[in-house]
Short mmCIF file of C-alpha atoms and ligand atoms in Angstrom, two decimals:
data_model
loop_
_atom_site.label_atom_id
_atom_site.label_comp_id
_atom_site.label_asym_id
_atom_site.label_seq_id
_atom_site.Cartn_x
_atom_site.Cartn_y
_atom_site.Cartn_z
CA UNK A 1 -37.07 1.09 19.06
CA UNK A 2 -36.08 0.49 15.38
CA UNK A 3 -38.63 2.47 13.53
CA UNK A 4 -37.30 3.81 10.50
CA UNK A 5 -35.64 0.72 9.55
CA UNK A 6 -36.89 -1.14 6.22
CA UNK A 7 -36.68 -4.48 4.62
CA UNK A 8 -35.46 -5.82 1.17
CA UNK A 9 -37.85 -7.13 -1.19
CA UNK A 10 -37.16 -10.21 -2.94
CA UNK A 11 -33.42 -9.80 -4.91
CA UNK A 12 -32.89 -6.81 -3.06
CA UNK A 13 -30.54 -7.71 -1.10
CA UNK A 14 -28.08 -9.48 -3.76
CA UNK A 15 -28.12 -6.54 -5.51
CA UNK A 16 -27.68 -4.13 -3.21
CA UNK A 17 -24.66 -6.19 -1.84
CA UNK A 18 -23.31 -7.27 -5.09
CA UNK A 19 -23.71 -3.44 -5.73
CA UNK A 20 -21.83 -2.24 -2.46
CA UNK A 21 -19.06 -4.65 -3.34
CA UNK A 22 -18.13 -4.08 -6.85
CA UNK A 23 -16.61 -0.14 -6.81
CA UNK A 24 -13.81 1.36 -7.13
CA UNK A 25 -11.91 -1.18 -5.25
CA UNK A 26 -12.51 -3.18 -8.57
CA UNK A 27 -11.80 -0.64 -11.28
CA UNK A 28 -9.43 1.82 -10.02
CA UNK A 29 -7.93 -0.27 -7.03
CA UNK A 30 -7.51 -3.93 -8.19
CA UNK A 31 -5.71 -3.16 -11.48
CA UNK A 32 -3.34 -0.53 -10.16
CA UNK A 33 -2.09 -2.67 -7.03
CA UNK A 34 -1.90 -5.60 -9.30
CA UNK A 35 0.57 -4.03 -11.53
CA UNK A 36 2.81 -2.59 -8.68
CA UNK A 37 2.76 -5.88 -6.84
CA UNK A 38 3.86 -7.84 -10.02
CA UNK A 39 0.43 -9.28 -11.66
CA UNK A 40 -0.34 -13.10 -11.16
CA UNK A 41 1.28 -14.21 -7.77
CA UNK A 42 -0.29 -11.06 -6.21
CA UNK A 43 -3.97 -12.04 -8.28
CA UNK A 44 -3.42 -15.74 -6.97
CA UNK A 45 -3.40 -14.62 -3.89
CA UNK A 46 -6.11 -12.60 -3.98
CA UNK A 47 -8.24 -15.55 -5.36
CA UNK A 48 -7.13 -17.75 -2.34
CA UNK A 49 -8.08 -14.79 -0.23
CA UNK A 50 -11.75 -14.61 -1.70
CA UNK A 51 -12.05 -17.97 -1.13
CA UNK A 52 -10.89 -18.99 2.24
CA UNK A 53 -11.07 -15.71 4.48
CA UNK A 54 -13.85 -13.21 2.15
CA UNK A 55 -16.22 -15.79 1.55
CA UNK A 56 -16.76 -17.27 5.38
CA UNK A 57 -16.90 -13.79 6.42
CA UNK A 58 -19.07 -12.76 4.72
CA UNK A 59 -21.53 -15.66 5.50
CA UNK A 60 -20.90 -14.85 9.15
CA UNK A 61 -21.81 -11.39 8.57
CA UNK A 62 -24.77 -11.99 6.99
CA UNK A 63 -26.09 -13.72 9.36
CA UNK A 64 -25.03 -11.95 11.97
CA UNK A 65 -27.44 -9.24 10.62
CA UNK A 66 -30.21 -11.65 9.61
CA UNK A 67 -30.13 -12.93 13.28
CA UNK A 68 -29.62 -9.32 15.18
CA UNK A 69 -32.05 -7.53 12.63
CA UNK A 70 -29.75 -4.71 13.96
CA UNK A 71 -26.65 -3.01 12.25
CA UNK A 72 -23.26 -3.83 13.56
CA UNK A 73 -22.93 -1.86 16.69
CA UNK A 74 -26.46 -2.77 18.09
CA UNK A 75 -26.07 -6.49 16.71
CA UNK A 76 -22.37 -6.48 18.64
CA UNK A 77 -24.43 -5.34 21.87
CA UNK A 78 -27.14 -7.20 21.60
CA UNK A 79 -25.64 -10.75 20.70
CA UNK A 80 -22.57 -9.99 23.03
CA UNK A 81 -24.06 -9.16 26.46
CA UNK A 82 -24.92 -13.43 26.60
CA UNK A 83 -21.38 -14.04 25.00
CA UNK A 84 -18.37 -14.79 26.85
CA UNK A 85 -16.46 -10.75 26.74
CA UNK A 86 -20.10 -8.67 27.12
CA UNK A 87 -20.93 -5.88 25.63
CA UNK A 88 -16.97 -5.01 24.98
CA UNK A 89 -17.78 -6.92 21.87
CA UNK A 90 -19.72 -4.02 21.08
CA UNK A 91 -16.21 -2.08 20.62
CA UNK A 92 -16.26 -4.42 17.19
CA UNK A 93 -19.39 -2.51 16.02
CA UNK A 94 -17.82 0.60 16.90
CA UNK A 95 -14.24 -0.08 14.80
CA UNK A 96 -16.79 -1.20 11.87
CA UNK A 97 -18.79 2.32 12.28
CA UNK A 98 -15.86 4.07 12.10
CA UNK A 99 -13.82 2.49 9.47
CA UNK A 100 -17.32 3.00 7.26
CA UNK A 101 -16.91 6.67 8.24
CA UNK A 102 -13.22 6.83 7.31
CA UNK A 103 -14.00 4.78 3.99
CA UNK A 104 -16.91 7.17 2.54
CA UNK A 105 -14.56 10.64 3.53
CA UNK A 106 -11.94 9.10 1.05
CA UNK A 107 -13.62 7.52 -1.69
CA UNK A 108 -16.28 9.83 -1.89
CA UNK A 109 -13.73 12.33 -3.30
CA UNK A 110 -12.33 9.48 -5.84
CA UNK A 111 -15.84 8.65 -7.03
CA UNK A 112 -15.41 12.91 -7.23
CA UNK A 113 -13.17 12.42 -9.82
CA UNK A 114 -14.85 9.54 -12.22
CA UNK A 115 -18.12 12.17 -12.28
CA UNK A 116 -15.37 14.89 -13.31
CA UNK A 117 -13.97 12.31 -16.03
CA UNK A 118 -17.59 11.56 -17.65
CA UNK A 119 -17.53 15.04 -18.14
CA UNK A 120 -14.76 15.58 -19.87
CA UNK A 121 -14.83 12.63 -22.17
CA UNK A 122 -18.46 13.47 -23.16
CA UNK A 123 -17.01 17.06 -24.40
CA UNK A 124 -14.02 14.86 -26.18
CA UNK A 125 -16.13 12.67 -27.51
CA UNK A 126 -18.46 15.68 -28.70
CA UNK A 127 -15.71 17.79 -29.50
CA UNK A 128 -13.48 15.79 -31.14
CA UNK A 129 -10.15 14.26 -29.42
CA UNK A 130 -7.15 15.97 -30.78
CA UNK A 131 -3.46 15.02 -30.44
CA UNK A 132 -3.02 18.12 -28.00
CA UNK A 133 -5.17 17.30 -25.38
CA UNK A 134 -3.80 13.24 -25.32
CA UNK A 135 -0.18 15.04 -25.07
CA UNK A 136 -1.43 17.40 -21.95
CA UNK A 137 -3.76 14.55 -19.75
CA UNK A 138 -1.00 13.65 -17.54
CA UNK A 139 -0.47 17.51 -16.72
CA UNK A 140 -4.48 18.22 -16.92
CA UNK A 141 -5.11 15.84 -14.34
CA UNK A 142 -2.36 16.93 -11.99
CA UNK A 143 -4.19 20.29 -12.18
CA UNK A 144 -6.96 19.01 -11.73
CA UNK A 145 -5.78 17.37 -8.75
CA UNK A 146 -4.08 20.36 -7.46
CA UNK A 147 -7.67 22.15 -7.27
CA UNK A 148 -9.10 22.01 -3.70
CA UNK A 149 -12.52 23.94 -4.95
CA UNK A 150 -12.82 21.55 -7.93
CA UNK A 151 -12.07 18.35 -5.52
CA UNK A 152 -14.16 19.37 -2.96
CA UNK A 153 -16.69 20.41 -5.18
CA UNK A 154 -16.91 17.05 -6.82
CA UNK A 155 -16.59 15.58 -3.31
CA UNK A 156 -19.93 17.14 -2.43
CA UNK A 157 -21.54 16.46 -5.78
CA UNK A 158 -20.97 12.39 -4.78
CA UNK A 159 -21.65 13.11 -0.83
CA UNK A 160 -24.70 14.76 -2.01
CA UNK A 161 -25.69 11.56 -4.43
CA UNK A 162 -25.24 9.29 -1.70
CA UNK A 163 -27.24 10.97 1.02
CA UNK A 164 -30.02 11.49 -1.34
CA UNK A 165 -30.24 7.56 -2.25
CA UNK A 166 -29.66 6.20 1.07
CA UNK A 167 -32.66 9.18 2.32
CA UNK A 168 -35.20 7.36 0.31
CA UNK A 169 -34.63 4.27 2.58
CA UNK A 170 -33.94 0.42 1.85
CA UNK A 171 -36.76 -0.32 -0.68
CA UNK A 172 -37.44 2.72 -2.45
CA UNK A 173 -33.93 4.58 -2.48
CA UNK A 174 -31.03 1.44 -2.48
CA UNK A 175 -32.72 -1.22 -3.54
CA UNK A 176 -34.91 0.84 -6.18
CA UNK A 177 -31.12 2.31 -7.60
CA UNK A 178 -29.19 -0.77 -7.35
CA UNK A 179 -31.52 -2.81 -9.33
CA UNK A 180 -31.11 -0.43 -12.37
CA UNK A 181 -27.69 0.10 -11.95
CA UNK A 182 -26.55 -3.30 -11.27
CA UNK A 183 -27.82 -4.31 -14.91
CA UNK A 184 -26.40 -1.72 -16.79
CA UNK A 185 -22.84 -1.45 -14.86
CA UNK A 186 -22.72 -5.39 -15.86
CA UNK A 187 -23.40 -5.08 -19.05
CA UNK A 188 -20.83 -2.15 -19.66
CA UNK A 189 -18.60 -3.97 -18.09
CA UNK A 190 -18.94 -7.10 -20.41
CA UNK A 191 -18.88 -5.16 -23.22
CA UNK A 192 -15.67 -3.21 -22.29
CA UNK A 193 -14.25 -6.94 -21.51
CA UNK A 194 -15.08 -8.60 -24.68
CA UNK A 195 -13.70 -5.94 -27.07
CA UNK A 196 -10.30 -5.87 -25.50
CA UNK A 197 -9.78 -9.78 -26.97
CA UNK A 198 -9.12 -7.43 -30.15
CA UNK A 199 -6.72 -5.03 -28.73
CA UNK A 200 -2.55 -5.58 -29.45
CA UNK A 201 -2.43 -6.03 -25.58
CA UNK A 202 -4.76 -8.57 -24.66
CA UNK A 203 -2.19 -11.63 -25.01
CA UNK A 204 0.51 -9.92 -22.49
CA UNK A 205 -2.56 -8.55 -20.35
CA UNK A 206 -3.59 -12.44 -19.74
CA UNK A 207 0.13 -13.33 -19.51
CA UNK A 208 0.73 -10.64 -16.98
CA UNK A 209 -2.41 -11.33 -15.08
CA UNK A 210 -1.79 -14.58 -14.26
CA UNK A 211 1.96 -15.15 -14.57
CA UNK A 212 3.13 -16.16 -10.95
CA UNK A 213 6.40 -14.63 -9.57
CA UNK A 214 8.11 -14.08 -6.31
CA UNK A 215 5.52 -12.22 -3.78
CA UNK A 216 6.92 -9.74 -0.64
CA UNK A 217 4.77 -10.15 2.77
CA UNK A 218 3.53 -6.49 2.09
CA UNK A 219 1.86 -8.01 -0.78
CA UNK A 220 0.26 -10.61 1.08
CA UNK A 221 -1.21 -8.15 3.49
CA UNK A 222 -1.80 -6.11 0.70
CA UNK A 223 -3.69 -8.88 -1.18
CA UNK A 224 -6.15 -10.05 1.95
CA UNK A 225 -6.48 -6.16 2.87
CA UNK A 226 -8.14 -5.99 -0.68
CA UNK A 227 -10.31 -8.74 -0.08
CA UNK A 228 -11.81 -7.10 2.31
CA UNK A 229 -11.99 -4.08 0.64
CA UNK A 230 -13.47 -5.19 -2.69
CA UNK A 231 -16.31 -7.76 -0.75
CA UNK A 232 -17.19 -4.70 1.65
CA UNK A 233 -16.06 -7.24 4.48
CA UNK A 234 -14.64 -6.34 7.73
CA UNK A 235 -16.38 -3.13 9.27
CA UNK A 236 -20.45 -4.40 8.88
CA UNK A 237 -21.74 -3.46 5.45
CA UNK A 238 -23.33 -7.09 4.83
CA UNK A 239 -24.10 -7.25 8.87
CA UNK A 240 -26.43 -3.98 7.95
CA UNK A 241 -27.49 -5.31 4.65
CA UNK A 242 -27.67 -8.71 6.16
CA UNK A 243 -30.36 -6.98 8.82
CA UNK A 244 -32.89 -6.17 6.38
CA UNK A 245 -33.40 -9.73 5.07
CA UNK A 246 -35.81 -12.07 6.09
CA UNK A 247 -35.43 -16.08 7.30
CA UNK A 248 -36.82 -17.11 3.18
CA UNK A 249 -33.33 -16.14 2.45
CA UNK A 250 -30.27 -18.66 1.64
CA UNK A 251 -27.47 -16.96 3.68
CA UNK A 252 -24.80 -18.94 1.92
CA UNK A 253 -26.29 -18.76 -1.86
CA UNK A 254 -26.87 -15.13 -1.38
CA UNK A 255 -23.12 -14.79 -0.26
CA UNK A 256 -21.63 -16.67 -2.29
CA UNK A 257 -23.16 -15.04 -5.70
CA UNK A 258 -22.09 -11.88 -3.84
CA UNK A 259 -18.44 -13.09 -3.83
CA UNK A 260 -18.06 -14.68 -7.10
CA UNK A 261 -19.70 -11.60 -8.93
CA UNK A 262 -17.45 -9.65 -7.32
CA UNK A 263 -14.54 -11.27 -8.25
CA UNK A 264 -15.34 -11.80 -12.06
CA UNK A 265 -15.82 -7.83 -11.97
CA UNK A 266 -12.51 -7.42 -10.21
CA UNK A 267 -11.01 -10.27 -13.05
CA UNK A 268 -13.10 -8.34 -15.98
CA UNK A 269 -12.38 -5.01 -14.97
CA UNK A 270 -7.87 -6.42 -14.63
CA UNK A 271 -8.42 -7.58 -18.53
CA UNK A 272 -10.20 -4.39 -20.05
CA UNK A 273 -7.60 -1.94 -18.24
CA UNK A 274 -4.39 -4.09 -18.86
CA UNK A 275 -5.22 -4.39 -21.99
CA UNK A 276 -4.74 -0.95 -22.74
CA UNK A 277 -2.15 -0.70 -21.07
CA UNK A 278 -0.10 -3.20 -22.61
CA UNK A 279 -1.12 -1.92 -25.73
CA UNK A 280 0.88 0.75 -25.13
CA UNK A 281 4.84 0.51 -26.13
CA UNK A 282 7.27 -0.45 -23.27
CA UNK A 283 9.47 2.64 -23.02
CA UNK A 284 6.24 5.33 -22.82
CA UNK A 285 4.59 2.81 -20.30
CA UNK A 286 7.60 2.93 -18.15
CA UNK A 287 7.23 6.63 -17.89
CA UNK A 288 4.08 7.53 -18.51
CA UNK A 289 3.28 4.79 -15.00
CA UNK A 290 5.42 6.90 -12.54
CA UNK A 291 2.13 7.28 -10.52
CA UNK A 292 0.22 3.76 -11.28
CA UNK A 293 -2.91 5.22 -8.87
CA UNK A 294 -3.59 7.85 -11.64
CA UNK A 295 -3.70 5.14 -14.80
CA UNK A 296 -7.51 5.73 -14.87
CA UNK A 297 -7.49 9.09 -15.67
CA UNK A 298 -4.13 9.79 -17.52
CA UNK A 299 -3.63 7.36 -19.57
CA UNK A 300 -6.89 5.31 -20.40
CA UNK A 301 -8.50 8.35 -22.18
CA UNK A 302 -6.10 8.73 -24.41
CA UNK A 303 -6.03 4.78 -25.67
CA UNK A 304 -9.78 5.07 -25.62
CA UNK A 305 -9.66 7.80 -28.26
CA UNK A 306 -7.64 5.07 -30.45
CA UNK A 307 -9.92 2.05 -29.95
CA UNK A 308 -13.10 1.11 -32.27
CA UNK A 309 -15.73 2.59 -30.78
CA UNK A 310 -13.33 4.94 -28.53
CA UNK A 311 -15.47 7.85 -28.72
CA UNK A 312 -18.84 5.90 -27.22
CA UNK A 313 -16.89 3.78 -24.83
CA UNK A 314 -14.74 6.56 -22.89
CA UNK A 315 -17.79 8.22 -21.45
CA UNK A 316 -19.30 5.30 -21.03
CA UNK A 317 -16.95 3.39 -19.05
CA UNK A 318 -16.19 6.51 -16.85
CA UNK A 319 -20.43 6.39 -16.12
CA UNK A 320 -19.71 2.68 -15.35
CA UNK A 321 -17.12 3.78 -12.68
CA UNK A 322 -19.06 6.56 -11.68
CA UNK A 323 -22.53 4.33 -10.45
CA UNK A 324 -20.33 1.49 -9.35
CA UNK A 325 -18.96 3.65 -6.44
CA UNK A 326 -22.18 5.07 -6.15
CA UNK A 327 -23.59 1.66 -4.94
CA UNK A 328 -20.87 1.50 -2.90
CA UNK A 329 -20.89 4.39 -0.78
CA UNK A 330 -24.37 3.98 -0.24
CA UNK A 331 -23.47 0.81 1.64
CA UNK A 332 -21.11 3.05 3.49
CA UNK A 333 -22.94 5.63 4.57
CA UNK A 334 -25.86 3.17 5.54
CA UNK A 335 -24.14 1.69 8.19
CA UNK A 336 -23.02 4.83 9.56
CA UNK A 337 -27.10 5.81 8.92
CA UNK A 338 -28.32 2.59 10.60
CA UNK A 339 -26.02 3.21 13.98
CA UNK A 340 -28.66 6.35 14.73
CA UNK A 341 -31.58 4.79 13.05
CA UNK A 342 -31.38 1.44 15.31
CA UNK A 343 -29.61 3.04 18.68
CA UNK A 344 -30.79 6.52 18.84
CA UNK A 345 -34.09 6.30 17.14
CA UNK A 346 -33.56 9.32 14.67
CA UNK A 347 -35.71 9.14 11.72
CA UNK A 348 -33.89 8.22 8.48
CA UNK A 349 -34.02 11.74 7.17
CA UNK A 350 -31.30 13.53 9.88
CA UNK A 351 -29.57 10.37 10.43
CA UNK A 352 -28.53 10.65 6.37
CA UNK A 353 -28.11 14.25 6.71
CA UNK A 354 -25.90 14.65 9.90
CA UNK A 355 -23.96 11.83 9.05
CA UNK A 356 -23.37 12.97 5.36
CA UNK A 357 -22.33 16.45 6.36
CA UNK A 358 -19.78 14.75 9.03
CA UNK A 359 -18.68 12.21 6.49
CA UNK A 360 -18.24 15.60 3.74
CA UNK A 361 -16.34 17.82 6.20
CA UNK A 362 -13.82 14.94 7.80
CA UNK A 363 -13.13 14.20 3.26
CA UNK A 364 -11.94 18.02 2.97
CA UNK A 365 -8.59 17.40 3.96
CA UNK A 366 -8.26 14.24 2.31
CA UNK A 367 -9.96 16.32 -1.24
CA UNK A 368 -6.93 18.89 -0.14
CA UNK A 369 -3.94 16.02 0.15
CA UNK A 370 -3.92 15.78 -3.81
CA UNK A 371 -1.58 18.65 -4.33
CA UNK A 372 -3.89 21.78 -2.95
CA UNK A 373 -2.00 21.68 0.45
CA UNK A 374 1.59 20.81 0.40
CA UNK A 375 1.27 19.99 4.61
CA UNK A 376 -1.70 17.30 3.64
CA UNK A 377 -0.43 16.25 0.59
CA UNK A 378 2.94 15.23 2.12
CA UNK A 379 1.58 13.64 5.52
CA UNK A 380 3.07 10.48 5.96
CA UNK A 381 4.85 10.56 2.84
CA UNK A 382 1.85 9.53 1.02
CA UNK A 383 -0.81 12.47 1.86
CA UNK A 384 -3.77 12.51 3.78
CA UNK A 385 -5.91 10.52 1.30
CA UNK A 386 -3.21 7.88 0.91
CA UNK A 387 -2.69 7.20 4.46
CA UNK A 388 -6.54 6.61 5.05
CA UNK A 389 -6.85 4.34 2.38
CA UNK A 390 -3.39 2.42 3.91
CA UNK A 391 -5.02 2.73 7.17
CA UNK A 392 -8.29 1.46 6.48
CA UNK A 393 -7.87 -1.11 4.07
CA UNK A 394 -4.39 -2.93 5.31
CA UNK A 395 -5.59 -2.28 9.20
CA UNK A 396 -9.00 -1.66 10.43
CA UNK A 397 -10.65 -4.20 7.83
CA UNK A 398 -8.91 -7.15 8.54
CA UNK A 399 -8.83 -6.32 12.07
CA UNK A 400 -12.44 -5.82 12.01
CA UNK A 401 -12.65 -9.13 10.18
CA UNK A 402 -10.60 -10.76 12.69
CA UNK A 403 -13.05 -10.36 15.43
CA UNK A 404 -16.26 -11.23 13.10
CA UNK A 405 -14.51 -14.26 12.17
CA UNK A 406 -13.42 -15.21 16.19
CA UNK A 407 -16.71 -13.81 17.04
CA UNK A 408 -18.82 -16.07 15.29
CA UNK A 409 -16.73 -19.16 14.83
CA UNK A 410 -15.77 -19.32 19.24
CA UNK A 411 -18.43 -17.63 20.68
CA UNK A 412 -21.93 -17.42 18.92
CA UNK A 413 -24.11 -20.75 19.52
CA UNK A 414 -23.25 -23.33 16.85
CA UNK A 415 -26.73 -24.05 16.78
CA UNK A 416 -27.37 -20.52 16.27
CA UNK A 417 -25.24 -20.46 13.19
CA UNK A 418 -26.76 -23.59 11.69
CA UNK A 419 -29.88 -22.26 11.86
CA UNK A 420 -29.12 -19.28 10.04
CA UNK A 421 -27.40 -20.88 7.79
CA UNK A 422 -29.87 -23.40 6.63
CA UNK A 423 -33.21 -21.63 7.01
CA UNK A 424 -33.86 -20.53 3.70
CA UNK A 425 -31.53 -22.79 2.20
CA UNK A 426 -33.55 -25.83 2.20
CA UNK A 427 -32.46 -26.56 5.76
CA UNK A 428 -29.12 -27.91 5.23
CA UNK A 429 -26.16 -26.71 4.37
CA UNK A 430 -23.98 -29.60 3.32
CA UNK A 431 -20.45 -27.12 3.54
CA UNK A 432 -21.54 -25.95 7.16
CA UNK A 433 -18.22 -27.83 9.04
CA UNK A 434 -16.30 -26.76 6.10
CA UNK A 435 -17.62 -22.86 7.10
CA UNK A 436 -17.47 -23.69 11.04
CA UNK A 437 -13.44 -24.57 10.04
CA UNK A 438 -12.98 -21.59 8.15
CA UNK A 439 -14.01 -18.94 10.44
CA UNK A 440 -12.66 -20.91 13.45
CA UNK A 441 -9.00 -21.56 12.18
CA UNK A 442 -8.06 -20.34 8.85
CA UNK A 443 -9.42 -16.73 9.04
CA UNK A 444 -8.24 -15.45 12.52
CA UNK A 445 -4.83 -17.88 11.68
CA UNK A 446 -3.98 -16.47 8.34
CA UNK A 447 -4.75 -12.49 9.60
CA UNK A 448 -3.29 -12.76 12.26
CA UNK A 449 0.12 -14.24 11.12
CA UNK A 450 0.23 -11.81 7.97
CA UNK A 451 0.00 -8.81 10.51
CA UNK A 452 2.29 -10.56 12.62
CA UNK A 453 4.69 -11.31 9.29
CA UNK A 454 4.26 -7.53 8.29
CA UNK A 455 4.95 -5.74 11.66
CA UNK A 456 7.96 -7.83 12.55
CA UNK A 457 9.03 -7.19 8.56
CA UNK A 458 9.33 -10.86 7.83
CA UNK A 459 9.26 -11.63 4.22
CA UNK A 460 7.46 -14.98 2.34
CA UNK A 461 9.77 -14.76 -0.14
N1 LIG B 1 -16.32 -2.80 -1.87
C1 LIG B 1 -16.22 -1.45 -2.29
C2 LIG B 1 -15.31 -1.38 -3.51
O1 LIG B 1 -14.75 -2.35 -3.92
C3 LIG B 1 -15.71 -0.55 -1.18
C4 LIG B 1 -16.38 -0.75 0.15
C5 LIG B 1 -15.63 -1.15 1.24
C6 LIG B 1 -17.74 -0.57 0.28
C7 LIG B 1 -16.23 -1.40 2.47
C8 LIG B 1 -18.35 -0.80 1.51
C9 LIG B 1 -17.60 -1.23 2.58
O2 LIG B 1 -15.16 -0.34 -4.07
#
């Protein structure tokens, strides 16, 4: 029945995943919840994370989509029904569906706000950048925030990027945009990363980055929920990307450039923004970081405007920002795209539409939590787009990643899994007990007894 599907062409795939992974988990996420959870124990955790719970997962994904050919709910039913549980491992699929769906409503209208920021910083930087408008950022973007038609306006502007990329299909709409983006966001990236050695706050920025303190158990779950969030793990992107590879491919060299990418972006992207910040003098940093989320957009202008080069980098690096979400939510809203594609046969075309429109009207409220609507904006203390993000990251992802993890480590063929493993890879893969361990033990283990840890409010202190 899967007629509109599509295939990768040869690198397609690593970019398209390396391209769904790096985002704005990396640049606006990963900084800011470093700094409020206390920089290196928090990053050290984090790395361990990557390593022993991101990195088998996403193997298992991968193959998981390489095997089904299918995107997550259709792989779930498919590989399930001769599985111990039948085709209630299909509820797995579902959770991963609609944590993609939750994902895109929210982010969409962040990624809303790095377009808006180009913007502005183009006019500064054409304009000139005067000592007014560094004094009024914090209050323009708390207007700005405040704005429902601007935020859902930008909101659209992204929704309306995405579905137009993921309409052209695999080849000639994601893989065609992530191989020119992919370059280019590197490269900015690099660039960014390499002139902070010179700024005053580089020493404290390493110092901070990987000084190790005490760490709470909210950080832990906190730290492994960002895993997740950063490698796309947990709710089926790499199962769908994984689907439209063929058996050439090395599963666990494709993953495993995927993961360590991601995390030097993540690492990079720490440097160039505490850098700045620690540039900055204590007593204004204490003040001026009441809302840590926002640091992208109030205070990084303004330090821009001071830096060599400030002028060409500021737009710049809010372009970078902009077209690394944009690879991301094209992941998102493909495996939303895929469910109708594979299951219901709909041609690519409606199956982006429909599901882009949905995606668009469910981010309204979350575009109106900012400060538009006092009722959204306090919901659960945190608003409407806060409690998503909480929700989807700290929750459904690892939850979603427990089940991948039990799924393939206790009830998939072990056979199976070697095979997919090694074809492509020169048919062996020497680390394959060392994976089969992983995914058996120390993933569903470790989730499990963080949630555990954080629902019962234990501490690891
Ligand atoms: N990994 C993306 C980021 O870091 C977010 C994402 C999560 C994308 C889940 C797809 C699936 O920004």
């Amino acid at each position: 029945m899967a007629t509109d599907r599509g295939t990768f062409g040869r690198m397609g795939f690593i970019l398209a995943a390396a391209g769904s992974a790096v985002g704005l988990g990396n640049i606006w996420k990963f900084p800011y919840i470093t700094y409020e959870n206390g920089g290196g124990s928090f990053v050290l955790i984090y790395l361990a994370a990557v390593l022993l719970i991101g990195a088998p997962i996403m193997l298992s994904e991968v193959l998981i989509g390489r095997h089904t050919q299918l995107s997550p709910i259709g792989a779930f039913l498919k590989l399930g029904r001769t599985a111990f549980g039948g085709v209630a491992w299909s509820a797995v699929g579902w959770l991963g569906g609609v944590t993609g769906f939750v994902i895109l409503s929210y982010y969409s209208v962040i990624a809303g706000w790095t377009v808006y920021y180009f913007g502005k910083c183009l006019s500064w930087s054409l304009q000139g950048f005067s000592s007014e408008t560094a004094d009024g950022l914090g209050d323009a973007f708390g207007a700005f925030l405040e704005n429902g038609p601007l935020q859902i306006g930008f909101h659209a502007f992204f929704m309306i990027a995405t579905v137009t990329v993921v309409s052209f299909g695999i080849r000639s709409g994601i893989e065609k945009v992530t191989k020119i983006l992919m370059p280019i966001l590197a490269s900015i990236l690099l660039l960014l990363c390499v002139n902070s050695i010179w700024s005053p706050g580089f020493g404290e920025a390493i110092r901070f980055i990987f000084h190790v303190g005490p760490i709470r158990a909210s950080s832990v779950l906190e730290a492994v929920g960002h895993a997740f969030f950063t490698l796309s793990l947990g709710m089926g992107a790499m199962i769908t990307y994984g689907s439209y590879i063929g058996s050439k491919q090395s599963v666990p060299r494709a993953g495993a450039v995927v993961c360590l990418f991601d995390t030097v972006m993540g690492m990079a992207a720490c440097i160039v923004m505490f850098s700045i910040i620690f540039s900055v003098p204590e007593a204004e940093r204490l003040t001026s970081f009441s809302r840590s989320s926002t640091i992208l957009f109030t205070t990084l202008p303004r330090i821009f405007y001071d830096l060599p080069f400030g002028a060409l980098l500021s737009p710049l690096f809010y372009l970078l920002v902009a077209l690394a979400a944009l690879t991301s939510t094209i992941s998102l809203l493909e495996v939303v795209v895929s469910y109708f594609i594979d299951l219901r046969g709909w041609t690519r075309k409606r199956a982006t539409l429909i599901a882009g429109s949905a995606i668009f009207l469910m981010g309204v409220p979350a575009a109106l939590s900012l400060g538009a609507s006092s009722a959204l904006s306090d919901f659960a203390g945190v608003g409407v787009l806060g409690a998503l993000d909480y929700l989807a990251s700290n929750w459904m992802l690892p939850i979603g990643g427990f089940f991948i993890a039990i799924f393939t480590g206790w009830f998939l063929d072990q056979s199976l899994t070697r095979r997919e493993l090694e074809s492509g890879h020169g048919g062996s893969f020497a680390l394959f007990g060392v994976w089969r361990f992983l995914v058996r033990f120390v993933c569903p283990l470790a989730i499990a007894w963080i949630i555990w840890a954080v629902v019962g409010g234990r501490s690891f202190a």
